[in-house]
Amino acid sequence: MRVGICCFPSFGGSGVVASELALALAECGDEVHVVSSSRPPRLAEAPGVHHHPVDGSGILEYGLFDHPPYTLALANRLAQVVRDSLLDLIHVHYAAPHAVAALLARQMLAQSAAASRTCPVVTTVHGTDVTLVGAHPNYSDVVGWALRGSDRVTVPSYALQSEVLERFALDAVEVIPNFVPVAQGP
């Protein structure tokens, strides 16, 4: 299977889980394409793992934007990777901006000559994307839209599942607990 994984390049929970998942999938023989602004620190070089950096800063010379429009650059990069690497699935970690960008990428591909290359979007929310970002009135509607537009939504705990179901009125949210690679140690 060819899997795209989108995450923050951080030592935080979502970046660690996404990186370890990418490595484990590659070890099982899957081809994994990680899309993030820079290489996540836990994403080791490994056969079957490819990193695709996202750089949204090039547009700043234009002078219109105060900040790089990262979500747009990410959507564009995801669409490129889906099309060029023939991905079967996009798995995003964190609802905004990653699920938003994945849904934009899917819509872009559906309207292009590469319409046959659209693929399902799985969104894993990790906590603050629901309890902080998703609860903020400036972002709650777009987070809900992204979750409802995802083909599957997963969470690491039953408590977060309850909150997502209640806050965003989703039909189904699957609990997949985070894992600890015991052999590695802390």
mmCIF file of N, CA and C in Angstrom, residues 48-115:
data_model
loop_
_atom_site.group_PDB
_atom_site.id
_atom_site.type_symbol
_atom_site.label_atom_id
_atom_site.label_comp_id
_atom_site.label_asym_id
_atom_site.label_seq_id
_atom_site.Cartn_x
_atom_site.Cartn_y
_atom_site.Cartn_z
ATOM 1 N N GLY A 48 11.720 2.697 2.207
ATOM 2 C CA GLY A 48 10.270 2.785 2.068
ATOM 3 C C GLY A 48 9.653 4.030 2.663
ATOM 4 N N VAL A 49 10.473 4.897 3.281
ATOM 5 C CA VAL A 49 9.966 6.143 3.871
ATOM 6 C C VAL A 49 10.523 7.323 3.076
ATOM 7 N N HIS A 50 9.636 8.168 2.599
ATOM 8 C CA HIS A 50 10.024 9.331 1.804
ATOM 9 C C HIS A 50 9.457 10.578 2.475
ATOM 10 N N HIS A 51 10.279 11.615 2.590
ATOM 11 C CA HIS A 51 9.798 12.869 3.166
ATOM 12 C C HIS A 51 9.623 13.896 2.055
ATOM 13 N N HIS A 52 8.488 14.590 2.087
ATOM 14 C CA HIS A 52 8.176 15.630 1.113
ATOM 15 C C HIS A 52 7.965 16.937 1.881
ATOM 16 N N PRO A 53 8.960 17.830 1.879
ATOM 17 C CA PRO A 53 8.817 19.079 2.633
ATOM 18 C C PRO A 53 7.823 20.035 1.973
ATOM 19 N N VAL A 54 7.223 20.856 2.812
ATOM 20 C CA VAL A 54 6.279 21.874 2.356
ATOM 21 C C VAL A 54 6.880 23.226 2.693
ATOM 22 N N ASP A 55 6.973 24.096 1.700
ATOM 23 C CA ASP A 55 7.504 25.437 1.931
ATOM 24 C C ASP A 55 6.492 26.443 1.410
ATOM 25 N N GLY A 56 5.847 27.120 2.314
ATOM 26 C CA GLY A 56 4.853 28.114 1.920
ATOM 27 C C GLY A 56 5.389 29.525 1.911
ATOM 28 N N SER A 57 6.714 29.692 2.087
ATOM 29 C CA SER A 57 7.260 31.035 2.249
ATOM 30 C C SER A 57 7.511 31.759 0.935
ATOM 31 N N GLY A 58 7.587 31.067 -0.188
ATOM 32 C CA GLY A 58 7.947 31.692 -1.454
ATOM 33 C C GLY A 58 7.037 32.828 -1.872
ATOM 34 N N ILE A 59 5.822 32.836 -1.419
ATOM 35 C CA ILE A 59 4.848 33.851 -1.824
ATOM 36 C C ILE A 59 5.021 35.159 -1.045
ATOM 37 N N LEU A 60 5.825 35.152 0.013
ATOM 38 C CA LEU A 60 5.966 36.351 0.842
ATOM 39 C C LEU A 60 6.565 37.526 0.076
ATOM 40 N N GLU A 61 7.388 37.245 -0.932
ATOM 41 C CA GLU A 61 7.976 38.330 -1.718
ATOM 42 C C GLU A 61 6.899 39.147 -2.430
ATOM 43 N N TYR A 62 5.754 38.557 -2.638
ATOM 44 C CA TYR A 62 4.647 39.228 -3.308
ATOM 45 C C TYR A 62 4.171 40.435 -2.505
ATOM 46 N N GLY A 63 4.262 40.354 -1.194
ATOM 47 C CA GLY A 63 3.936 41.487 -0.346
ATOM 48 C C GLY A 63 2.509 41.557 0.158
ATOM 49 N N LEU A 64 1.629 40.733 -0.355
ATOM 50 C CA LEU A 64 0.231 40.785 0.061
ATOM 51 C C LEU A 64 0.009 40.101 1.400
ATOM 52 N N PHE A 65 0.678 38.974 1.611
ATOM 53 C CA PHE A 65 0.445 38.162 2.799
ATOM 54 C C PHE A 65 1.384 38.557 3.933
ATOM 55 N N ASP A 66 0.828 38.678 5.140
ATOM 56 C CA ASP A 66 1.649 38.906 6.329
ATOM 57 C C ASP A 66 2.340 37.622 6.761
ATOM 58 N N HIS A 67 1.685 36.500 6.494
ATOM 59 C CA HIS A 67 2.190 35.185 6.895
ATOM 60 C C HIS A 67 2.058 34.239 5.710
ATOM 61 N N PRO A 68 2.947 33.262 5.621
ATOM 62 C CA PRO A 68 2.812 32.304 4.522
ATOM 63 C C PRO A 68 1.481 31.557 4.623
ATOM 64 N N PRO A 69 0.765 31.402 3.524
ATOM 65 C CA PRO A 69 -0.495 30.644 3.548
ATOM 66 C C PRO A 69 -0.194 29.138 3.549
ATOM 67 N N TYR A 70 0.231 28.638 4.709
ATOM 68 C CA TYR A 70 0.722 27.265 4.817
ATOM 69 C C TYR A 70 -0.325 26.231 4.412
ATOM 70 N N THR A 71 -1.563 26.432 4.783
ATOM 71 C CA THR A 71 -2.597 25.446 4.450
ATOM 72 C C THR A 71 -2.716 25.275 2.937
ATOM 73 N N LEU A 72 -2.602 26.359 2.191
ATOM 74 C CA LEU A 72 -2.676 26.269 0.732
ATOM 75 C C LEU A 72 -1.456 25.558 0.160
ATOM 76 N N ALA A 73 -0.272 25.892 0.671
ATOM 77 C CA ALA A 73 0.950 25.218 0.212
ATOM 78 C C ALA A 73 0.897 23.730 0.541
ATOM 79 N N LEU A 74 0.368 23.399 1.712
ATOM 80 C CA LEU A 74 0.246 21.997 2.120
ATOM 81 C C LEU A 74 -0.746 21.256 1.220
ATOM 82 N N ALA A 75 -1.881 21.866 0.927
ATOM 83 C CA ALA A 75 -2.861 21.234 0.038
ATOM 84 C C ALA A 75 -2.248 20.978 -1.332
ATOM 85 N N ASN A 76 -1.516 21.950 -1.835
ATOM 86 C CA ASN A 76 -0.870 21.796 -3.135
ATOM 87 C C ASN A 76 0.148 20.658 -3.111
ATOM 88 N N ARG A 77 0.953 20.598 -2.045
ATOM 89 C CA ARG A 77 1.972 19.545 -1.931
ATOM 90 C C ARG A 77 1.320 18.170 -1.783
ATOM 91 N N LEU A 78 0.268 18.080 -0.984
ATOM 92 C CA LEU A 78 -0.436 16.805 -0.836
ATOM 93 C C LEU A 78 -0.993 16.328 -2.177
ATOM 94 N N ALA A 79 -1.594 17.235 -2.938
ATOM 95 C CA ALA A 79 -2.130 16.859 -4.248
ATOM 96 C C ALA A 79 -1.013 16.355 -5.159
ATOM 97 N N GLN A 80 0.137 17.024 -5.130
ATOM 98 C CA GLN A 80 1.278 16.582 -5.938
ATOM 99 C C GLN A 80 1.732 15.184 -5.537
ATOM 100 N N VAL A 81 1.845 14.946 -4.233
ATOM 101 C CA VAL A 81 2.332 13.649 -3.753
ATOM 102 C C VAL A 81 1.326 12.543 -4.065
ATOM 103 N N VAL A 82 0.040 12.812 -3.882
ATOM 104 C CA VAL A 82 -0.985 11.809 -4.224
ATOM 105 C C VAL A 82 -0.873 11.446 -5.700
ATOM 106 N N ARG A 83 -0.787 12.457 -6.534
ATOM 107 C CA ARG A 83 -0.735 12.238 -7.985
ATOM 108 C C ARG A 83 0.578 11.560 -8.411
ATOM 109 N N ASP A 84 1.708 12.090 -7.962
ATOM 110 C CA ASP A 84 3.007 11.603 -8.438
ATOM 111 C C ASP A 84 3.411 10.269 -7.828
ATOM 112 N N SER A 85 3.004 10.014 -6.588
ATOM 113 C CA SER A 85 3.390 8.772 -5.902
ATOM 114 C C SER A 85 2.270 7.739 -5.898
ATOM 115 N N LEU A 86 1.147 8.082 -6.516
ATOM 116 C CA LEU A 86 0.006 7.167 -6.639
ATOM 117 C C LEU A 86 -0.452 6.632 -5.282
ATOM 118 N N LEU A 87 -0.658 7.554 -4.343
ATOM 119 C CA LEU A 87 -1.052 7.156 -2.992
ATOM 120 C C LEU A 87 -2.419 6.481 -2.983
ATOM 121 N N ASP A 88 -2.565 5.534 -2.057
ATOM 122 C CA ASP A 88 -3.834 4.843 -1.841
ATOM 123 C C ASP A 88 -4.634 5.463 -0.697
ATOM 124 N N LEU A 89 -3.958 6.225 0.171
ATOM 125 C CA LEU A 89 -4.576 6.735 1.396
ATOM 126 C C LEU A 89 -3.771 7.923 1.904
ATOM 127 N N ILE A 90 -4.478 8.932 2.417
ATOM 128 C CA ILE A 90 -3.831 10.033 3.137
ATOM 129 C C ILE A 90 -4.269 9.925 4.588
ATOM 130 N N HIS A 91 -3.305 9.854 5.497
ATOM 131 C CA HIS A 91 -3.600 9.804 6.931
ATOM 132 C C HIS A 91 -3.011 11.063 7.554
ATOM 133 N N VAL A 92 -3.881 11.959 7.994
ATOM 134 C CA VAL A 92 -3.423 13.218 8.573
ATOM 135 C C VAL A 92 -3.557 13.182 10.087
ATOM 136 N N HIS A 93 -2.602 13.806 10.732
ATOM 137 C CA HIS A 93 -2.580 13.891 12.188
ATOM 138 C C HIS A 93 -2.751 15.356 12.561
ATOM 139 N N TYR A 94 -3.908 15.661 13.141
ATOM 140 C CA TYR A 94 -4.310 16.989 13.576
ATOM 141 C C TYR A 94 -5.295 17.533 12.548
ATOM 142 N N ALA A 95 -6.427 18.001 13.019
ATOM 143 C CA ALA A 95 -7.517 18.409 12.122
ATOM 144 C C ALA A 95 -7.187 19.663 11.318
ATOM 145 N N ALA A 96 -6.693 20.687 11.993
ATOM 146 C CA ALA A 96 -6.371 21.930 11.292
ATOM 147 C C ALA A 96 -4.904 22.259 11.533
ATOM 148 N N PRO A 97 -4.145 22.392 10.504
ATOM 149 C CA PRO A 97 -4.525 22.574 9.107
ATOM 150 C C PRO A 97 -4.517 21.299 8.263
ATOM 151 N N HIS A 98 -4.100 20.166 8.828
ATOM 152 C CA HIS A 98 -3.819 18.989 7.999
ATOM 153 C C HIS A 98 -5.047 18.377 7.334
ATOM 154 N N ALA A 99 -6.132 18.161 8.073
ATOM 155 C CA ALA A 99 -7.332 17.592 7.442
ATOM 156 C C ALA A 99 -7.927 18.582 6.445
ATOM 157 N N VAL A 100 -7.892 19.856 6.781
ATOM 158 C CA VAL A 100 -8.392 20.882 5.861
ATOM 159 C C VAL A 100 -7.614 20.815 4.547
ATOM 160 N N ALA A 101 -6.291 20.759 4.641
ATOM 161 C CA ALA A 101 -5.449 20.704 3.439
ATOM 162 C C ALA A 101 -5.682 19.418 2.652
ATOM 163 N N ALA A 102 -5.863 18.300 3.343
ATOM 164 C CA ALA A 102 -6.098 17.024 2.653
ATOM 165 C C ALA A 102 -7.413 17.053 1.879
ATOM 166 N N LEU A 103 -8.439 17.660 2.467
ATOM 167 C CA LEU A 103 -9.723 17.753 1.765
ATOM 168 C C LEU A 103 -9.627 18.689 0.561
ATOM 169 N N LEU A 104 -8.876 19.775 0.707
ATOM 170 C CA LEU A 104 -8.648 20.656 -0.441
ATOM 171 C C LEU A 104 -7.896 19.912 -1.542
ATOM 172 N N ALA A 105 -6.879 19.149 -1.165
ATOM 173 C CA ALA A 105 -6.109 18.375 -2.146
ATOM 174 C C ALA A 105 -7.012 17.385 -2.870
ATOM 175 N N ARG A 106 -7.866 16.720 -2.117
ATOM 176 C CA ARG A 106 -8.777 15.747 -2.722
ATOM 177 C C ARG A 106 -9.714 16.432 -3.724
ATOM 178 N N GLN A 107 -10.226 17.604 -3.369
ATOM 179 C CA GLN A 107 -11.099 18.342 -4.291
ATOM 180 C C GLN A 107 -10.330 18.803 -5.523
ATOM 181 N N MET A 108 -9.091 19.246 -5.320
ATOM 182 C CA MET A 108 -8.268 19.667 -6.456
ATOM 183 C C MET A 108 -8.061 18.514 -7.429
ATOM 184 N N LEU A 109 -7.733 17.350 -6.894
ATOM 185 C CA LEU A 109 -7.492 16.183 -7.744
ATOM 186 C C LEU A 109 -8.761 15.731 -8.456
ATOM 187 N N ALA A 110 -9.901 15.837 -7.786
ATOM 188 C CA ALA A 110 -11.170 15.422 -8.387
ATOM 189 C C ALA A 110 -11.534 16.294 -9.584
ATOM 190 N N GLN A 111 -11.055 17.525 -9.593
ATOM 191 C CA GLN A 111 -11.374 18.450 -10.683
ATOM 192 C C GLN A 111 -10.291 18.500 -11.752
ATOM 193 N N SER A 112 -9.256 17.690 -11.606
ATOM 194 C CA SER A 112 -8.145 17.731 -12.552
ATOM 195 C C SER A 112 -8.148 16.495 -13.440
ATOM 196 N N ALA A 113 -7.177 16.450 -14.321
ATOM 197 C CA ALA A 113 -7.018 15.281 -15.193
ATOM 198 C C ALA A 113 -6.655 14.043 -14.388
ATOM 199 N N ALA A 114 -6.183 14.244 -13.159
ATOM 200 C CA ALA A 114 -5.788 13.120 -12.294
ATOM 201 C C ALA A 114 -6.951 12.660 -11.425
ATOM 202 N N ALA A 115 -8.176 12.853 -11.877
ATOM 203 C CA ALA A 115 -9.349 12.531 -11.060
ATOM 204 C C ALA A 115 -9.347 11.096 -10.565
#
